[in-house]
Amino acid sequence: MATDSKLENKLPPHFTKDPDATEPELVAKRREQWRHFSRDPYKPPRDDEKQSQSTEQAPESQKQEPTEYTRRLRHPGSGWTLLFYDLAWTATFATLSQSGSFIEPMDAISYFGFFAAVLWLWASQTLYCVHFYTNDWFHLTSIFLQLIIFGLLAATTKGYHLTNYISRSPGSTELNSSADQISDEDALQRFNAERTDLFSAKAMALAFALTRFLHLLQYLRACWYARWGKGAENRGHTPRGRFLFDRVHPQVYAIIVGLIFSNMMLFAAMGIMFSSYGTSVAGASIKLGLWIGGFLLEILSHLWHPVLRLMAPRRNQKEGQEENSPGAVHWTEDVNPLPLAKVDLCERLDTITTIILGEGINGFAGTLTSILTAAGVGRAVGINVASTAFTIWFIAYMYFEGPKSGSNPEGEGLRRLTWMVFYLPFLASIFLLFAGIKNQFLLTASTEPLMTF
């Protein structure tokens, strides 16, 4: 005991001091770690949390909220799970861009279509997390399952083309017939290409259907808490005058309807792909149409309520009604806005842009490793490396230091969704640009030794 006391006297006080169980930060941390299976996103924050949390810790969209109707979640989710979600999501199309070939225009169009589908998976989940991401096991489990699905996509989308079995056969630029007379070597290559493509198509169909089913469960949970949970009553709401839209936000209803039909279409596409009909021209065409139709329905379901809100004042003016007429509030008026989690949309987009830029740098580093060890490589490769470094730096500088860097779009309706949609061509063009630069490296390394002779 004496030895222990002497050792404690030699150590600094903060090494031997017991933790203070009443410290506010420690209490808040333990409260966050005590996760329930599911939490009500409509529960208002506690009074002590309102006083303890500073406005600097909240996103921009939450700083100027009225005190009588606070939208902040009582139990917001952790940010590290969303970071892992972004990393797994980026790996899905990074594998396709590294292993795919971009020789013909249809190759770029096929990649753009796959990128658009995967980007919508991320965007729809992010829009959900902005409002309903609570600190519970339900969300940790659902995000973990989506990480597995994204890993499945990353491992199985090697060389997949959207028009396979429609206008071309796997591994070919035209639609081959089984009656073609080919050599044994060509037959083996065709068999390998068809087997790889069929496995990739089945994995994509399964992944798309499962992610949409999980997303539907998330919104059904939010709808149940809005209609039958106690949090909406405690938060306070203004009656809209209609039974369906009194508690549940019309936007949630619209998204649920879109997800129901989207699930039906994507599971039908999965059934076609897992049958022999999926390798026929008609089956592959129907599968592609169901994919496009399912994702378009989801996008329209997100646009439905914002567009109606935009058109409602004009319609009321034509009908001779005043916006502030007495009585029940019209259901298109956003008097009961959705709750807000600690998810900043601008930060999420900055994160995936940074990950994409880092993925491009890793791709260049791997290519340079094989090029610099080749014989006859000279000044031209060095010039390409310098121009590539400047290109990456210029893209990063224009994005993070541009006029609108670090700002979120005003409002939560049509403008925000349109703002996110415009990230599709921006991010896809960055990946295609990096793929072109990498091919330029390979071309320079192969032609420069020939020019020296």
XYZ file of C-alpha atoms in Angstrom:
453
model
C 0.000 0.000 0.000
C 2.852 2.371 0.820
C 4.421 1.618 -2.539
C 1.143 2.459 -4.280
C 0.839 5.765 -2.428
C 4.406 6.724 -3.336
C 3.709 5.890 -6.980
C 0.558 8.017 -6.917
C 2.494 10.945 -5.474
C 4.994 10.774 -8.329
C 2.304 10.735 -11.039
C 0.499 13.897 -12.177
C -2.874 14.497 -10.480
C -4.903 13.868 -13.646
C -3.488 10.305 -13.842
C -4.877 9.268 -10.460
C -8.013 11.391 -10.261
C -11.301 9.478 -10.412
C -13.728 10.528 -13.144
C -16.478 12.887 -12.080
C -19.775 11.098 -12.678
C -21.670 14.406 -12.600
C -19.625 16.087 -15.333
C -22.060 17.265 -18.044
C -19.934 16.024 -20.948
C -19.499 12.591 -19.367
C -23.211 12.364 -18.600
C -24.079 13.277 -22.184
C -21.583 10.727 -23.533
C -22.975 7.919 -21.389
C -26.473 8.904 -22.391
C -25.518 8.594 -26.061
C -23.888 5.198 -25.549
C -26.999 3.833 -23.843
C -28.767 2.897 -27.063
C -32.303 1.591 -27.312
C -33.426 -0.590 -30.173
C -35.392 2.308 -31.645
C -35.959 5.916 -30.577
C -38.738 8.327 -31.429
C -37.320 10.999 -33.777
C -40.190 13.356 -32.944
C -39.369 13.667 -29.247
C -38.324 17.247 -28.444
C -34.926 17.826 -26.819
C -34.687 18.087 -23.049
C -34.648 21.478 -21.392
C -31.121 20.947 -20.061
C -29.900 20.043 -23.558
C -31.390 23.227 -24.978
C -29.381 25.295 -22.495
C -26.132 23.313 -22.636
C -25.690 22.958 -26.387
C -24.273 26.025 -28.109
C -25.392 27.153 -31.511
C -21.913 26.511 -32.940
C -22.436 22.753 -32.545
C -25.563 22.721 -34.705
C -25.708 22.833 -38.503
C -26.571 26.082 -40.246
C -30.130 24.960 -40.937
C -30.794 24.571 -37.182
C -29.347 27.805 -35.776
C -32.240 30.205 -36.366
C -35.118 28.063 -35.100
C -37.888 29.535 -32.910
C -37.790 28.526 -29.259
C -41.444 27.426 -29.169
C -40.967 24.752 -31.809
C -37.480 23.313 -31.810
C -36.769 20.756 -34.486
C -33.592 19.265 -33.087
C -33.643 15.536 -32.275
C -33.365 14.444 -28.677
C -31.069 11.515 -29.567
C -29.177 12.303 -32.810
C -27.071 9.544 -34.351
C -23.290 9.295 -34.380
C -21.256 10.710 -37.243
C -18.687 7.903 -37.547
C -21.248 5.475 -38.987
C -22.053 7.924 -41.779
C -18.339 8.255 -42.568
C -18.013 4.484 -42.968
C -21.161 4.563 -45.083
C -19.529 7.123 -47.401
C -16.353 5.040 -47.678
C -18.267 1.872 -48.550
C -20.430 3.760 -51.033
C -17.386 5.195 -52.814
C -15.890 1.718 -53.187
C -18.868 0.580 -55.287
C -18.154 2.685 -58.366
C -14.412 3.044 -57.699
C -13.992 -0.648 -58.514
C -15.965 -0.258 -61.729
C -13.957 2.773 -62.823
C -10.639 1.031 -62.152
C -11.503 -2.230 -63.910
C -13.781 -0.898 -66.650
C -12.773 0.256 -70.111
C -13.907 3.578 -71.597
C -13.198 3.049 -75.290
C -16.599 3.769 -76.824
C -19.179 6.462 -75.950
C -21.582 3.771 -74.711
C -19.005 2.734 -72.117
C -19.124 6.208 -70.576
C -22.940 6.269 -70.764
C -23.141 2.876 -69.053
C -20.820 4.043 -66.296
C -22.812 7.269 -65.909
C -26.034 5.254 -65.508
C -24.503 3.012 -62.854
C -23.035 6.061 -61.102
C -26.443 7.780 -61.117
C -28.122 4.750 -59.530
C -25.483 4.405 -56.816
C -25.467 8.157 -56.162
C -29.225 8.079 -55.621
C -28.763 5.317 -53.049
C -26.468 7.687 -51.164
C -28.612 10.804 -51.692
C -31.874 9.194 -50.560
C -30.240 7.768 -47.439
C -28.638 11.134 -46.680
C -31.955 12.979 -47.034
C -33.464 10.491 -44.599
C -30.610 10.905 -42.105
C -31.003 14.695 -42.163
C -34.412 14.303 -40.489
C -34.709 10.891 -38.798
C -31.219 9.580 -37.952
C -31.414 8.725 -34.244
C -28.879 7.048 -31.967
C -30.312 3.529 -31.733
C -29.590 -0.030 -32.795
C -32.124 0.146 -35.607
C -30.043 2.644 -37.557
C -26.712 1.059 -36.665
C -28.003 -2.276 -37.952
C -29.579 -0.866 -41.110
C -26.417 1.077 -42.010
C -24.272 -1.993 -41.280
C -26.413 -4.069 -43.647
C -26.026 -1.417 -46.326
C -22.245 -1.531 -45.849
C -22.387 -5.251 -46.648
C -24.519 -4.557 -49.718
C -22.114 -1.891 -50.971
C -19.239 -4.309 -50.428
C -21.122 -6.852 -52.532
C -21.510 -4.285 -55.304
C -17.842 -3.310 -55.138
C -16.729 -6.927 -55.443
C -19.044 -7.968 -58.283
C -19.406 -5.027 -60.703
C -16.222 -5.730 -62.656
C -16.689 -4.786 -66.296
C -20.503 -4.688 -66.176
C -22.295 -2.927 -69.037
C -25.937 -1.797 -68.837
C -26.680 -2.729 -72.468
C -25.426 -6.313 -72.193
C -27.887 -8.780 -73.765
C -29.740 -5.794 -75.300
C -27.461 -4.359 -77.982
C -24.284 -6.274 -77.222
C -23.098 -9.520 -75.711
C -20.791 -9.625 -72.686
C -17.195 -9.111 -73.745
C -18.190 -8.015 -77.257
C -19.289 -4.858 -79.063
C -22.174 -6.548 -80.877
C -24.943 -8.995 -80.123
C -23.572 -12.487 -80.698
C -25.639 -15.480 -81.645
C -25.269 -18.948 -80.203
C -25.096 -20.306 -83.752
C -21.888 -18.383 -84.545
C -18.922 -20.521 -85.552
C -16.073 -19.538 -83.240
C -12.863 -21.149 -82.092
C -12.448 -22.903 -78.784
C -10.382 -20.026 -77.396
C -13.045 -17.467 -78.346
C -15.743 -19.711 -76.914
C -13.858 -19.891 -73.619
C -13.482 -16.097 -73.510
C -17.180 -15.643 -74.287
C -18.147 -18.118 -71.563
C -15.949 -16.310 -69.032
C -17.366 -12.887 -70.006
C -20.968 -14.125 -69.844
C -20.404 -15.791 -66.482
C -18.818 -12.638 -65.011
C -21.536 -10.382 -66.411
C -24.369 -12.616 -65.211
C -22.934 -12.747 -61.708
C -22.509 -8.950 -61.659
C -26.063 -8.382 -62.911
C -27.529 -10.699 -60.269
C -25.525 -8.981 -57.529
C -26.672 -5.542 -58.707
C -30.319 -6.611 -58.889
C -30.139 -8.116 -55.401
C -28.323 -5.085 -53.962
C -30.736 -2.550 -55.466
C -33.775 -4.446 -54.174
C -32.392 -4.958 -50.661
C -31.293 -1.347 -50.211
C -34.715 -0.091 -51.259
C -36.420 -2.526 -48.883
C -34.274 -1.322 -45.970
C -34.995 2.269 -46.942
C -38.735 1.553 -46.982
C -38.506 0.092 -43.477
C -36.775 3.253 -42.289
C -39.539 5.511 -43.582
C -42.289 3.205 -42.302
C -40.705 3.485 -38.863
C -40.689 7.295 -39.130
C -44.331 7.256 -40.258
C -45.344 5.028 -37.338
C -43.699 7.351 -34.806
C -45.322 10.390 -36.422
C -48.812 8.884 -36.301
C -48.807 6.822 -33.090
C -45.712 7.940 -31.180
C -45.826 10.257 -28.179
C -43.073 12.526 -29.424
C -45.226 14.396 -31.943
C -47.735 15.298 -29.215
C -45.031 16.569 -26.868
C -43.315 18.553 -29.608
C -46.552 20.310 -30.504
C -48.144 20.568 -33.928
C -50.669 22.648 -35.827
C -53.680 20.675 -37.150
C -53.894 20.593 -40.930
C -57.564 19.694 -41.016
C -57.159 16.275 -42.646
C -56.888 12.929 -40.907
C -54.075 11.560 -43.082
C -51.899 14.675 -42.994
C -52.678 15.812 -39.437
C -49.699 14.080 -37.800
C -47.650 12.581 -40.641
C -45.875 15.001 -42.942
C -47.154 14.768 -46.557
C -43.561 14.421 -47.739
C -43.218 11.196 -45.731
C -46.416 9.804 -47.262
C -45.209 10.616 -50.770
C -41.815 8.981 -50.239
C -43.395 5.843 -48.755
C -45.724 5.469 -51.745
C -42.795 5.933 -54.116
C -40.714 3.374 -52.226
C -43.527 0.813 -52.250
C -43.831 0.924 -56.036
C -40.062 1.126 -56.405
C -39.647 -2.027 -54.314
C -42.182 -3.831 -56.459
C -40.336 -2.879 -59.639
C -36.846 -3.638 -58.325
C -37.853 -7.003 -56.874
C -39.508 -7.820 -60.209
C -36.232 -6.939 -61.945
C -34.395 -9.207 -59.512
C -36.787 -12.060 -60.291
C -36.187 -11.589 -64.020
C -32.421 -11.515 -63.541
C -32.398 -14.727 -61.507
C -34.322 -16.571 -64.232
C -33.219 -17.711 -67.668
C -35.405 -14.965 -69.156
C -32.936 -12.362 -67.896
C -30.324 -13.254 -70.534
C -32.715 -12.684 -73.440
C -33.070 -9.367 -75.251
C -36.615 -8.830 -73.963
C -35.755 -9.834 -70.396
C -32.681 -7.606 -70.210
C -34.650 -4.687 -71.676
C -37.482 -5.101 -69.153
C -34.970 -5.391 -66.305
C -33.260 -2.152 -67.326
C -36.629 -0.417 -67.709
C -37.704 -1.540 -64.231
C -34.474 -0.228 -62.738
C -34.847 3.160 -64.400
C -38.563 3.361 -63.586
C -38.065 2.411 -59.938
C -35.419 5.046 -59.296
C -37.362 7.706 -61.209
C -40.431 6.992 -59.059
C -38.398 7.609 -55.925
C -37.053 10.894 -57.278
C -40.573 12.004 -58.221
C -41.843 11.081 -54.746
C -39.249 13.429 -53.238
C -40.259 16.169 -55.682
C -44.034 15.787 -55.291
C -44.632 17.761 -52.098
C -42.074 20.560 -52.779
C -43.633 21.151 -56.207
C -47.150 21.267 -54.708
C -45.995 23.739 -52.062
C -44.513 25.891 -54.810
C -47.755 25.831 -56.793
C -50.191 26.187 -53.856
C -49.947 30.012 -53.405
C -50.549 30.605 -57.105
C -53.523 28.272 -57.089
C -54.998 29.994 -54.034
C -54.624 33.383 -55.707
C -56.469 32.135 -58.772
C -59.264 30.794 -56.586
C -59.509 34.133 -54.745
C -58.365 32.736 -51.396
C -56.020 34.502 -49.036
C -53.029 32.653 -47.670
C -53.774 33.636 -44.058
C -57.473 32.781 -44.091
C -58.935 31.648 -40.739
C -59.650 28.005 -40.077
C -57.605 24.867 -40.556
C -54.233 25.169 -42.210
C -53.977 23.737 -45.712
C -52.021 20.490 -45.899
C -49.509 21.917 -48.380
C -48.322 24.515 -45.838
C -45.254 23.350 -43.930
C -46.482 24.324 -40.469
C -45.106 21.153 -38.846
C -41.627 20.788 -40.345
C -39.734 17.540 -40.053
C -37.221 17.100 -37.204
C -33.539 17.747 -37.819
C -30.594 15.555 -36.851
C -26.962 16.610 -36.475
C -26.318 15.914 -40.165
C -24.975 18.764 -42.263
C -25.667 18.147 -45.942
C -22.767 20.318 -47.053
C -20.329 18.387 -44.869
C -21.560 15.060 -46.269
C -21.033 16.264 -49.840
C -17.600 17.622 -48.935
C -16.725 14.237 -47.458
C -17.608 12.202 -50.537
C -15.862 14.723 -52.798
C -12.712 14.397 -50.691
C -12.963 10.605 -50.813
C -13.351 10.672 -54.596
C -10.306 12.933 -54.976
C -8.332 10.624 -52.704
C -9.463 7.609 -54.712
C -8.186 9.310 -57.854
C -4.808 9.959 -56.232
C -4.555 6.300 -55.208
C -5.339 5.242 -58.765
C -2.615 7.488 -60.163
C -0.101 6.208 -57.608
C -0.755 2.599 -58.592
C -0.371 3.420 -62.277
C 2.847 5.373 -61.716
C 4.349 2.456 -59.810
C 4.219 0.291 -62.931
C 5.166 3.103 -65.337
C 8.261 4.460 -63.591
C 9.878 1.017 -63.520
C 9.479 0.577 -67.288
C 12.440 1.079 -69.612
C 12.687 4.232 -71.698
C 10.423 6.405 -69.561
C 11.593 9.992 -69.679
C 10.520 13.605 -69.500
C 7.015 13.177 -70.958
C 5.825 11.135 -67.987
C 7.167 13.778 -65.607
C 5.200 16.448 -67.455
C 2.057 14.302 -67.175
C 2.607 13.867 -63.442
C 2.990 17.622 -62.942
C -0.141 18.416 -64.971
C -2.121 15.759 -63.082
C -1.066 17.182 -59.724
C -2.110 20.654 -60.857
C -5.468 19.307 -62.108
C -6.275 17.649 -58.775
C -5.174 20.715 -56.822
C -7.232 23.018 -59.051
C -10.388 20.878 -58.673
C -9.981 20.783 -54.890
C -9.293 24.521 -54.695
C -12.274 25.494 -56.848
C -14.577 23.227 -54.857
C -13.493 24.079 -51.312
C -12.612 27.752 -51.921
C -15.246 28.645 -54.499
C -17.946 31.320 -54.107
C -20.495 28.877 -52.645
C -18.165 26.560 -50.749
C -19.323 25.498 -47.293
C -22.912 26.693 -47.773
C -26.172 24.769 -47.760
C -29.078 25.595 -50.083
C -31.861 27.659 -48.561
C -34.939 25.674 -47.631
C -35.535 21.931 -47.607
C -37.668 21.404 -50.675
C -37.174 21.616 -54.401
C -34.035 23.714 -54.257
C -32.174 21.313 -51.971
C -33.021 18.273 -54.085
C -32.054 20.092 -57.280
C -28.807 21.128 -55.628
C -27.994 17.496 -54.871
C -28.943 16.303 -58.365
C -26.389 18.663 -59.913
C -23.678 16.831 -57.995
C -24.292 13.807 -60.252
C -22.591 15.189 -63.399
C -19.957 16.929 -61.282
C -18.781 13.831 -59.416
C -19.181 11.531 -62.419
C -17.134 13.868 -64.604
C -14.356 13.892 -61.984
C -14.161 10.109 -62.080
C -14.228 9.987 -65.878
C -11.549 12.693 -65.995
C -9.330 10.665 -63.689
C -9.894 7.552 -65.808
C -8.860 9.488 -68.916
C -5.729 10.860 -67.224
C -4.754 7.365 -66.103
C -5.144 6.078 -69.673
C -3.033 9.008 -70.850
C -0.296 7.864 -68.478
C -0.358 4.395 -69.986
C -0.373 5.738 -73.541
C 2.588 8.028 -72.877
C 4.563 5.249 -71.206
C 3.996 2.910 -74.172
C 4.694 5.390 -76.990
C 7.644 7.340 -75.563
C 10.157 4.442 -75.812
C 9.150 3.940 -79.467
C 9.780 7.600 -80.281
C 13.333 7.451 -78.926
C 14.401 4.911 -81.536
